Tab-separated table of C-alpha atoms in Angstrom:
chain	number	residue	atom	x	y	z
M	25	MET	CA	39.478	-2.537	-11.250
M	26	GLU	CA	41.324	1.346	-11.587
M	27	GLU	CA	39.935	1.625	-14.830
M	28	LEU	CA	36.585	1.191	-13.553
M	29	GLN	CA	36.998	3.104	-10.549
M	30	LYS	CA	38.092	5.874	-12.888
M	31	LEU	CA	35.046	5.419	-15.191
M	32	LEU	CA	32.780	4.891	-12.376
M	33	ALA	CA	34.006	8.734	-10.821
M	34	ARG	CA	32.983	10.743	-13.834
M	35	ARG	CA	29.311	10.783	-16.048
M	36	LEU	CA	27.767	8.633	-16.338
M	37	HIS	CA	26.212	8.265	-20.311
M	38	ILE	CA	23.765	4.628	-20.855
M	39	SER	CA	26.563	3.390	-23.921
M	40	ASN	CA	29.275	3.252	-20.374
M	41	ILE	CA	26.134	1.493	-19.140
M	42	LYS	CA	25.468	-0.946	-21.189
M	43	GLU	CA	29.375	-1.822	-21.585
M	44	LEU	CA	29.887	-2.771	-18.897
M	45	VAL	CA	26.698	-4.689	-18.147
M	46	PHE	CA	27.317	-6.541	-21.465
M	47	LYS	CA	30.663	-8.062	-20.378
M	48	ILE	CA	28.490	-9.169	-17.015
M	49	GLN	CA	26.243	-10.907	-19.211
M	50	ASN	CA	27.422	-12.207	-21.993
M	51	GLY	CA	31.037	-12.763	-21.239
M	52	ASN	CA	30.215	-14.109	-18.647
M	53	ASN	CA	32.915	-11.736	-16.333
M	54	ALA	CA	31.900	-12.757	-12.387
M	55	TYR	CA	35.469	-10.332	-11.914
M	56	THR	CA	33.942	-7.564	-13.551
M	57	PHE	CA	30.288	-8.003	-11.653
M	58	GLU	CA	32.700	-8.346	-8.140
M	59	ALA	CA	34.417	-5.280	-9.048
M	60	LEU	CA	31.220	-2.719	-9.275
M	61	TYR	CA	29.523	-4.971	-6.541
M	62	GLY	CA	32.420	-3.625	-4.456
M	63	PHE	CA	31.932	0.046	-5.566
M	64	VAL	CA	28.303	-0.149	-4.635
M	65	PHE	CA	29.641	0.419	-0.940
M	66	ASP	CA	32.736	3.159	-1.715
M	67	GLU	CA	32.562	5.879	-0.537
M	68	ASP	CA	32.583	8.492	-2.372
M	69	LYS	CA	28.690	9.120	-3.895
M	70	ARG	CA	29.053	9.279	-7.578
M	71	ILE	CA	30.778	5.971	-7.467
M	72	SER	CA	28.560	3.965	-5.364
M	73	ASN	CA	25.263	5.386	-7.072
M	74	ASN	CA	26.875	4.642	-11.216
M	75	ALA	CA	27.811	1.668	-9.463
M	76	ALA	CA	24.872	0.420	-7.826
M	77	TRP	CA	23.002	2.152	-11.399
M	78	ILE	CA	24.678	-0.182	-13.255
M	79	LEU	CA	23.471	-2.983	-11.466
M	80	THR	CA	20.029	-1.808	-12.019
M	81	HIS	CA	20.280	-2.709	-15.623
M	82	LEU	CA	20.716	-6.119	-15.188
M	83	ASP	CA	18.425	-8.609	-17.103
M	84	LYS	CA	16.748	-10.592	-14.627
M	85	LYS	CA	18.624	-14.048	-15.727
M	86	GLU	CA	21.555	-12.233	-13.976
M	87	MET	CA	19.371	-11.089	-10.901
M	88	TRP	CA	20.233	-14.682	-9.662
M	89	ARG	CA	24.325	-12.900	-8.870
M	90	LEU	CA	22.587	-9.621	-6.732
M	91	PHE	CA	20.216	-11.964	-5.029
M	92	GLN	CA	22.704	-14.284	-3.649
M	93	ARG	CA	23.763	-10.558	-1.730
M	94	GLN	CA	19.714	-9.572	-1.187
M	95	GLU	CA	20.590	-9.005	2.704
M	96	SER	CA	23.899	-6.655	2.543
M	97	ILE	CA	21.538	-5.003	0.031
M	98	ILE	CA	18.737	-4.242	2.253
M	99	ASP	CA	21.003	-3.899	5.377
M	100	LYS	CA	22.485	-0.680	2.728
M	101	VAL	CA	18.969	0.302	2.182
M	102	LEU	CA	17.746	0.651	5.834
M	103	LYS	CA	22.035	2.357	6.410
M	104	THR	CA	22.076	4.902	3.814
M	105	THR	CA	20.040	8.338	3.416
M	106	ASP	CA	21.157	9.428	0.792
M	107	SER	CA	17.269	9.198	-1.825
M	108	THR	CA	19.480	8.147	-4.370
M	109	MET	CA	21.382	4.683	-3.484
M	110	GLN	CA	18.169	3.934	-1.576
M	111	ARG	CA	15.775	4.373	-4.823
M	112	LEU	CA	19.281	1.997	-6.906
M	113	LEU	CA	19.290	-0.830	-4.451
M	114	LEU	CA	15.223	-0.690	-3.960
M	115	SER	CA	15.410	-0.993	-8.297
M	116	MET	CA	17.937	-4.269	-7.451
M	117	LEU	CA	15.600	-6.150	-4.558
M	118	LEU	CA	12.634	-5.384	-6.651
M	119	LYS	CA	13.668	-7.214	-9.521
M	120	GLN	CA	14.028	-10.055	-6.637
M	121	PRO	CA	12.070	-12.786	-5.404
M	122	PHE	CA	11.213	-12.807	-1.609
M	123	ARG	CA	11.146	-15.779	0.234
M	124	LYS	CA	8.629	-16.551	2.729
M	125	GLU	CA	11.071	-18.451	4.758
M	126	GLU	CA	13.509	-15.265	4.129
M	127	ILE	CA	11.815	-12.020	5.264
M	128	LYS	CA	13.841	-9.616	7.005
M	129	THR	CA	10.478	-7.641	10.052
M	130	ASP	CA	13.346	-4.920	9.916
M	131	PHE	CA	12.898	-4.233	6.063
M	132	LEU	CA	9.363	-5.229	5.792
M	133	ASP	CA	8.493	-2.175	8.528
M	134	PHE	CA	10.976	-0.055	6.408
M	135	CYS	CA	8.651	-0.921	4.018
M	136	LEU	CA	5.446	-0.194	5.366
M	137	LEU	CA	5.942	3.039	7.113
M	138	ALA	CA	7.822	4.912	3.436
M	139	ILE	CA	5.226	3.701	1.616
M	140	THR	CA	3.242	7.347	3.981
M	141	SER	CA	5.958	9.109	4.810
M	142	PRO	CA	6.919	12.348	3.060
M	143	LYS	CA	9.548	12.339	4.363
M	144	TYR	CA	10.901	9.696	1.209
M	145	PRO	CA	10.838	11.212	-2.488
M	146	VAL	CA	7.657	9.521	-4.343
M	147	SER	CA	10.019	6.979	-5.939
M	148	VAL	CA	11.713	5.229	-3.138
M	149	ARG	CA	8.087	5.375	-1.869
M	150	VAL	CA	6.620	3.617	-5.307
M	151	LEU	CA	8.560	1.158	-5.040
M	152	CYS	CA	7.923	0.537	-1.287
M	153	CYS	CA	4.851	-0.012	-1.995
M	154	TYR	CA	5.403	-2.634	-4.880
M	155	LEU	CA	7.969	-4.475	-2.232
M	156	SER	CA	5.762	-4.507	0.213
M	157	PHE	CA	3.467	-6.269	-2.175
M	158	LYS	CA	6.493	-8.999	-2.623
M	159	GLN	CA	6.603	-10.171	1.056
M	160	CYS	CA	3.843	-9.375	2.229
M	161	CYS	CA	1.938	-11.862	-0.068
M	162	HIS	CA	2.619	-14.772	2.053
M	163	PHE	CA	0.816	-13.853	4.602
M	164	THR	CA	-2.468	-12.779	4.822
M	165	GLU	CA	-2.765	-10.564	7.973
M	166	LEU	CA	0.118	-8.718	6.855
M	167	LEU	CA	-1.426	-8.036	3.830
M	168	GLU	CA	-4.134	-7.077	5.237
M	169	GLU	CA	-1.357	-4.089	7.127
M	170	LEU	CA	-1.063	-3.279	3.553
M	171	LYS	CA	-4.222	-2.919	2.683
M	172	LEU	CA	-5.191	-0.716	5.473
M	173	ILE	CA	-2.205	1.386	5.101
M	174	LEU	CA	-3.066	1.913	1.594
M	175	TYR	CA	-6.723	2.558	1.772
M	176	MET	CA	-5.488	5.197	4.537
M	177	MET	CA	-4.023	7.382	1.927
M	178	ASP	CA	-6.500	9.988	0.482
M	179	ASP	CA	-5.976	9.657	-4.098
M	180	THR	CA	-6.654	13.052	-4.401
M	181	GLN	CA	-3.261	14.221	-2.071
M	182	LEU	CA	-1.342	11.498	-4.221
M	183	ASN	CA	1.248	12.545	-6.028
M	184	PRO	CA	0.398	10.269	-10.276
M	185	SER	CA	2.768	7.493	-10.040
M	186	LEU	CA	2.089	6.807	-5.925
M	187	ALA	CA	-1.569	6.267	-6.875
M	188	HIS	CA	-1.217	4.682	-9.630
M	189	ALA	CA	1.557	1.689	-7.494
M	190	LYS	CA	-1.817	2.307	-4.673
M	191	LYS	CA	-4.428	0.901	-7.903
M	192	LYS	CA	-1.885	-1.301	-8.609
M	193	VAL	CA	-1.134	-3.676	-5.409
M	194	LEU	CA	-4.640	-3.296	-3.929
M	195	SER	CA	-4.940	-4.257	-7.476
M	196	ASN	CA	-2.467	-7.491	-6.657
M	197	ILE	CA	-3.800	-8.233	-3.742
M	198	LYS	CA	-7.460	-9.335	-4.946
M	199	LYS	CA	-5.820	-11.338	-7.276
M	200	LEU	CA	-4.008	-13.544	-4.192
M	201	LYS	CA	-6.103	-16.758	-3.168
M	202	PRO	CA	-5.364	-19.331	-0.453
M	203	ASN	CA	-4.293	-22.243	-1.217
M	204	LYS	CA	-2.722	-25.196	0.509
M	205	ASN	CA	0.923	-23.819	0.568
M	206	GLY	CA	-0.379	-19.832	2.136
M	207	LEU	CA	-1.151	-17.438	-0.643
M	208	SER	CA	-1.251	-17.597	-4.621
M	209	PHE	CA	-2.060	-15.567	-8.032
M	210	THR	CA	-5.089	-16.298	-9.026
M	211	HIS	CA	-4.600	-16.251	-13.657
M	212	LYS	CA	-7.796	-14.679	-15.049
């Protein structure tokens, strides 16, 4: 663990990231994953950001490990003032499912507010746009609120990546159709 901490305390290269991700994914090394995840909550900003950055590289198959910790990741997103850490954690959350019965209203509120708030960097706003959809898609009334927020945003003043996220989410909303279990995507 001390060796990992020393690695995380310095500038990482993609080769370092690939090596650690390989250890986690192919070696089924739970110890390395647990250590990395623990370092996400380290007091040292570089160590915590590097640990989070590595975890964003896990493939979808390994995302279950992070999904089991979704609540603590959300709590860290809500508490941190470091926009880099927020972006990394939101990137992890974007790869995870959001179950209808487990939507955290404080996190949903954060995402909906961040979409239009200039106090957040564009990357956080874009991720919050997509994450809002992933949560709202379970509820017709929340989808309407999300659509209203997106329609209020002036396209001429949006950063291209935020404009694209807005367009993509509105397109995804149009693809949703009601069924007996709530809403689902229509496949064309």
